[in-house]
mmCIF file of C-alpha atoms in Angstrom:
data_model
loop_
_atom_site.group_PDB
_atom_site.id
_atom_site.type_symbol
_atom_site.label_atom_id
_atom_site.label_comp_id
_atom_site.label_asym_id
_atom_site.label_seq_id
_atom_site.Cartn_x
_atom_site.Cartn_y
_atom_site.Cartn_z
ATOM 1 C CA UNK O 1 109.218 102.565 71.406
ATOM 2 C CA UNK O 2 112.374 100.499 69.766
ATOM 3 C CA UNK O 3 114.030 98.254 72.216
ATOM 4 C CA UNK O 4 116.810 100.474 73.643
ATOM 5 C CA UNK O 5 115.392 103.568 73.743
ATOM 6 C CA UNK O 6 114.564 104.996 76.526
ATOM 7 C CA UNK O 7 111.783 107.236 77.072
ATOM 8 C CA UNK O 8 111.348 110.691 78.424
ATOM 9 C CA UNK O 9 109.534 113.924 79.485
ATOM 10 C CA UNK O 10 105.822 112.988 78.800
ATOM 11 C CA UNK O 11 106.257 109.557 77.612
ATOM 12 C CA UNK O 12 108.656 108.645 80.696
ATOM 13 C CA UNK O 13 105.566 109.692 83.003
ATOM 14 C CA UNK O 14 102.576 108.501 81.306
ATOM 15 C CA UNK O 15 104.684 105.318 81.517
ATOM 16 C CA UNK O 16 105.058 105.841 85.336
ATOM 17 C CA UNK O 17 101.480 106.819 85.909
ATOM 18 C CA UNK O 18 100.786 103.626 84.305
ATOM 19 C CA UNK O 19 102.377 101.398 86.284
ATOM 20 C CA UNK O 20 101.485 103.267 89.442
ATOM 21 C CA UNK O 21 97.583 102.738 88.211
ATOM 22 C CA UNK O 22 98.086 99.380 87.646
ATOM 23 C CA UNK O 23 99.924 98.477 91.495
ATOM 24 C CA UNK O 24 97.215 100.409 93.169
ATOM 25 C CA UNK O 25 94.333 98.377 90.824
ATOM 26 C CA UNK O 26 95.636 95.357 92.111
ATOM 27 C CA UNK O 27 95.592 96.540 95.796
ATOM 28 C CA UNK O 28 92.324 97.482 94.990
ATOM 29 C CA UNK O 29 90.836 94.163 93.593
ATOM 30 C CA UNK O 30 92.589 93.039 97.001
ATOM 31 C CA UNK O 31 90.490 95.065 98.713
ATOM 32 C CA UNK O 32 87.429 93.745 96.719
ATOM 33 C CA UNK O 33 88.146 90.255 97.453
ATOM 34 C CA UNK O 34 88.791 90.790 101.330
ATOM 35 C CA UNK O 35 85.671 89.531 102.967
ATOM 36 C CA UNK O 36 86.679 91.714 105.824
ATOM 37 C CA UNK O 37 84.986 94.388 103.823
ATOM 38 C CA UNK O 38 81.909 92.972 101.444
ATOM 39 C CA UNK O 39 79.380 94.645 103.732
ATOM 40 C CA UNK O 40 80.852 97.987 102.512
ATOM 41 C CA UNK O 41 78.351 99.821 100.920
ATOM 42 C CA UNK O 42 79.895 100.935 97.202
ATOM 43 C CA UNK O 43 83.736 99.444 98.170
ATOM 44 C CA UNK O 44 84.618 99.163 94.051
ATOM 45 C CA UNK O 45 83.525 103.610 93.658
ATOM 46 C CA UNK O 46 84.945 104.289 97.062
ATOM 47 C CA UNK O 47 88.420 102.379 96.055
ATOM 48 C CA UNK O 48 88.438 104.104 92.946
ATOM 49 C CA UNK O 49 88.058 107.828 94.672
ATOM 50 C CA UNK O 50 90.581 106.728 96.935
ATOM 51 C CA UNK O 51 93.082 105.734 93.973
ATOM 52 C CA UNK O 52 92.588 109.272 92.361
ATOM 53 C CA UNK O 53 93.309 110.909 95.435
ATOM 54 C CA UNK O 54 96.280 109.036 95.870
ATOM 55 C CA UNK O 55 97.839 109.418 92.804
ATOM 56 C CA UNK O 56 97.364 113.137 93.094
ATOM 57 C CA UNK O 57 99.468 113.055 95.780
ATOM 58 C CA UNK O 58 102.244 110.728 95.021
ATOM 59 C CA UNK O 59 104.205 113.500 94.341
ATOM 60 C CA UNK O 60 107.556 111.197 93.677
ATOM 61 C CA UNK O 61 105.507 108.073 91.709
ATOM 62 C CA UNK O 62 107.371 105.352 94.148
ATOM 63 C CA UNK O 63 104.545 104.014 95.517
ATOM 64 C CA UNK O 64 104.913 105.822 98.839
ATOM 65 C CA UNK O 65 102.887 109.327 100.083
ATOM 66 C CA UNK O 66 106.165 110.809 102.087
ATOM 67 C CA UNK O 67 106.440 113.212 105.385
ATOM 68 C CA UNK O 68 106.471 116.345 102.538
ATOM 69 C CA UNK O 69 103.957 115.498 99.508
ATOM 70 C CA UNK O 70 101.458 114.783 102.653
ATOM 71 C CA UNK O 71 102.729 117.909 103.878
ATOM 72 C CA UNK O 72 101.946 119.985 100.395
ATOM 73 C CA UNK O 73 98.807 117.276 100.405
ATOM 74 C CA UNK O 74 97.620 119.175 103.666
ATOM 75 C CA UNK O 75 99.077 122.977 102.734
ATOM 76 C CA UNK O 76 96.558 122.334 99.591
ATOM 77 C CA UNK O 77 93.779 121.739 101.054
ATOM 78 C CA UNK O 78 94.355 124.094 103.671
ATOM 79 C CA UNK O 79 94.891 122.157 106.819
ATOM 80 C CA UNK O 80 98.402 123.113 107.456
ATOM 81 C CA UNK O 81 100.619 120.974 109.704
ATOM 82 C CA UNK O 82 103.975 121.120 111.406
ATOM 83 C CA UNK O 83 106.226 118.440 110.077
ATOM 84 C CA UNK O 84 105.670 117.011 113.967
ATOM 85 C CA UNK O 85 102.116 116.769 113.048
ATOM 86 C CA UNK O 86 102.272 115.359 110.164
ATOM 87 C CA UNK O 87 104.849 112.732 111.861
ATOM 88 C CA UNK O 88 102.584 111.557 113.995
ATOM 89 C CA UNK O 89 99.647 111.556 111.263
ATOM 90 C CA UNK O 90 102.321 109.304 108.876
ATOM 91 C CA UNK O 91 102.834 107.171 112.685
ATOM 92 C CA UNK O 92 98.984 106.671 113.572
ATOM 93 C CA UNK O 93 98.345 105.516 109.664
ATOM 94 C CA UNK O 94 101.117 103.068 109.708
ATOM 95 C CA UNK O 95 101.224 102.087 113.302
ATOM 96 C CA UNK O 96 104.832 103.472 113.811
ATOM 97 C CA UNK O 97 106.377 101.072 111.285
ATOM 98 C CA UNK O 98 106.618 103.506 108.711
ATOM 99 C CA UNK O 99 107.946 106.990 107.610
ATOM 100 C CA UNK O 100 106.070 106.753 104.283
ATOM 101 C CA UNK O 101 102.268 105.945 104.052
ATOM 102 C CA UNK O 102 101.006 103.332 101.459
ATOM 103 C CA UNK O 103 98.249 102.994 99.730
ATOM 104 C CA UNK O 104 97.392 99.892 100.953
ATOM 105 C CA UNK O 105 97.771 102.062 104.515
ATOM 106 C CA UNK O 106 95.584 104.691 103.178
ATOM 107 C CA UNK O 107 92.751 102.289 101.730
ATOM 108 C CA UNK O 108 93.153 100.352 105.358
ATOM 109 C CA UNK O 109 92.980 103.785 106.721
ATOM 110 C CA UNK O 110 90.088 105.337 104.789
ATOM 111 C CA UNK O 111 88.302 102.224 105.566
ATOM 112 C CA UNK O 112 88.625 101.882 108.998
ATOM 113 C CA UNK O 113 86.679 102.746 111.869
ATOM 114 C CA UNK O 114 88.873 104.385 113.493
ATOM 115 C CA UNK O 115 89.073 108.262 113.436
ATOM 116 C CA UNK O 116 92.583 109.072 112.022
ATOM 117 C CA UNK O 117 93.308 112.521 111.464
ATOM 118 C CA UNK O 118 93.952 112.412 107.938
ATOM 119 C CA UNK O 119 91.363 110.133 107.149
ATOM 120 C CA UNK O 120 88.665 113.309 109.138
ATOM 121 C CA UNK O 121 90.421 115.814 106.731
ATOM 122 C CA UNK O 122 90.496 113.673 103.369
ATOM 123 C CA UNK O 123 86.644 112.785 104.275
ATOM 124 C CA UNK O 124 85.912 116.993 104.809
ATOM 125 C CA UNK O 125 88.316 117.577 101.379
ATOM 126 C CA UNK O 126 86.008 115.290 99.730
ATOM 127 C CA UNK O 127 82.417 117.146 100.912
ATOM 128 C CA UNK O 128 84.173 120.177 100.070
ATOM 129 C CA UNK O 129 85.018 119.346 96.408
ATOM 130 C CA UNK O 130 83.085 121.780 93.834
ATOM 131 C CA UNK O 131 80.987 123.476 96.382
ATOM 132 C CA UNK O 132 82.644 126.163 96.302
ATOM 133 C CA UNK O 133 82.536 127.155 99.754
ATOM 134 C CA UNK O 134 86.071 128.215 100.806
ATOM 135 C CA UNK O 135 85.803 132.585 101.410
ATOM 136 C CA UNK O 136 88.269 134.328 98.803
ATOM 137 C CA UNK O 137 90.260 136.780 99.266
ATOM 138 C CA UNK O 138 92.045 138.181 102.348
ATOM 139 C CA UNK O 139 90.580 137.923 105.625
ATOM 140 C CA UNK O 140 88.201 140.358 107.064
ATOM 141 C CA UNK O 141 89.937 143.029 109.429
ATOM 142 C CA UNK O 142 89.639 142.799 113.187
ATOM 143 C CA UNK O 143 90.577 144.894 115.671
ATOM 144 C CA UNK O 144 91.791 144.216 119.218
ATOM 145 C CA UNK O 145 88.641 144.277 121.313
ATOM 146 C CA UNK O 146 87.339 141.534 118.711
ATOM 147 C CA UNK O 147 90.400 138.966 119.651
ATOM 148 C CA UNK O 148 89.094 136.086 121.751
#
């Protein structure tokens, strides 16, 4: 590209995805450096499924999952929230001092030992993958005397 010229459509986001890759790389060689966490088992492949899944659901490319892609996150993999919900989910990953969840939040998160919500559900998205497992089609009918 000539200096000047600015770049757009495709171009404009392959440039974006770039850079994004290349911030959440260097969060991730972080990561690989903390000593915090050598004794995790497979830390560099773990990091790396972690980045995918993050940059799936950047929806906006700043840097920042917000209270609706992690919304549309959850809607797609079928764990729908309330925008409460996924308030507090956005609160308990950040510890309140954020509206917007990192990804050196979610790596912290996804690591952790503690059992965030969203870190249960990305962990059951994850076993789920390719399995194939999830019933098409509508629901079966029920009747009344069948209601719990």
């Amino acid at each position: 590209m000539r200096p000047g010229q600015q770049a757009q459509g495709g171009k404009m986001f392959g440039l974006l995805k770039a850079q994004q890759q290349e911030r959440l790389d260097s969060v991730n060689k972080e990561f690989l450096e903390d000593q915090k966490y050598k004794d995790e088992e497979d830390l560099a492949e773990s990091l790396e499924s972690f980045k995918k899944k993050y940059m799936e659901f950047d929806l906006n490319d700043q840097g920042d999952i917000d209270l609706m892609s992690l919304k549309q996150m959850l809607e797609k993999l079928g764990v729908a929230k309330t925008h409460l919900e996924v308030k507090k989910m956005i609160a308990e990953v950040t510890g309140g001092s954020s509206e917007t969840i990192s990804y050196r939040d979610f790596v912290t998160m996804m690591l952790g030992k503690r059992s965030a919500v969203l870190r249960l559900i990305m962990m059951f998205e994850g076993r789920s993958d390719g399995n194939g497992s999830k019933p098409a089609g509508p629901p079966a009918k029920r009747d009344i005397s069948s209601l719990p």
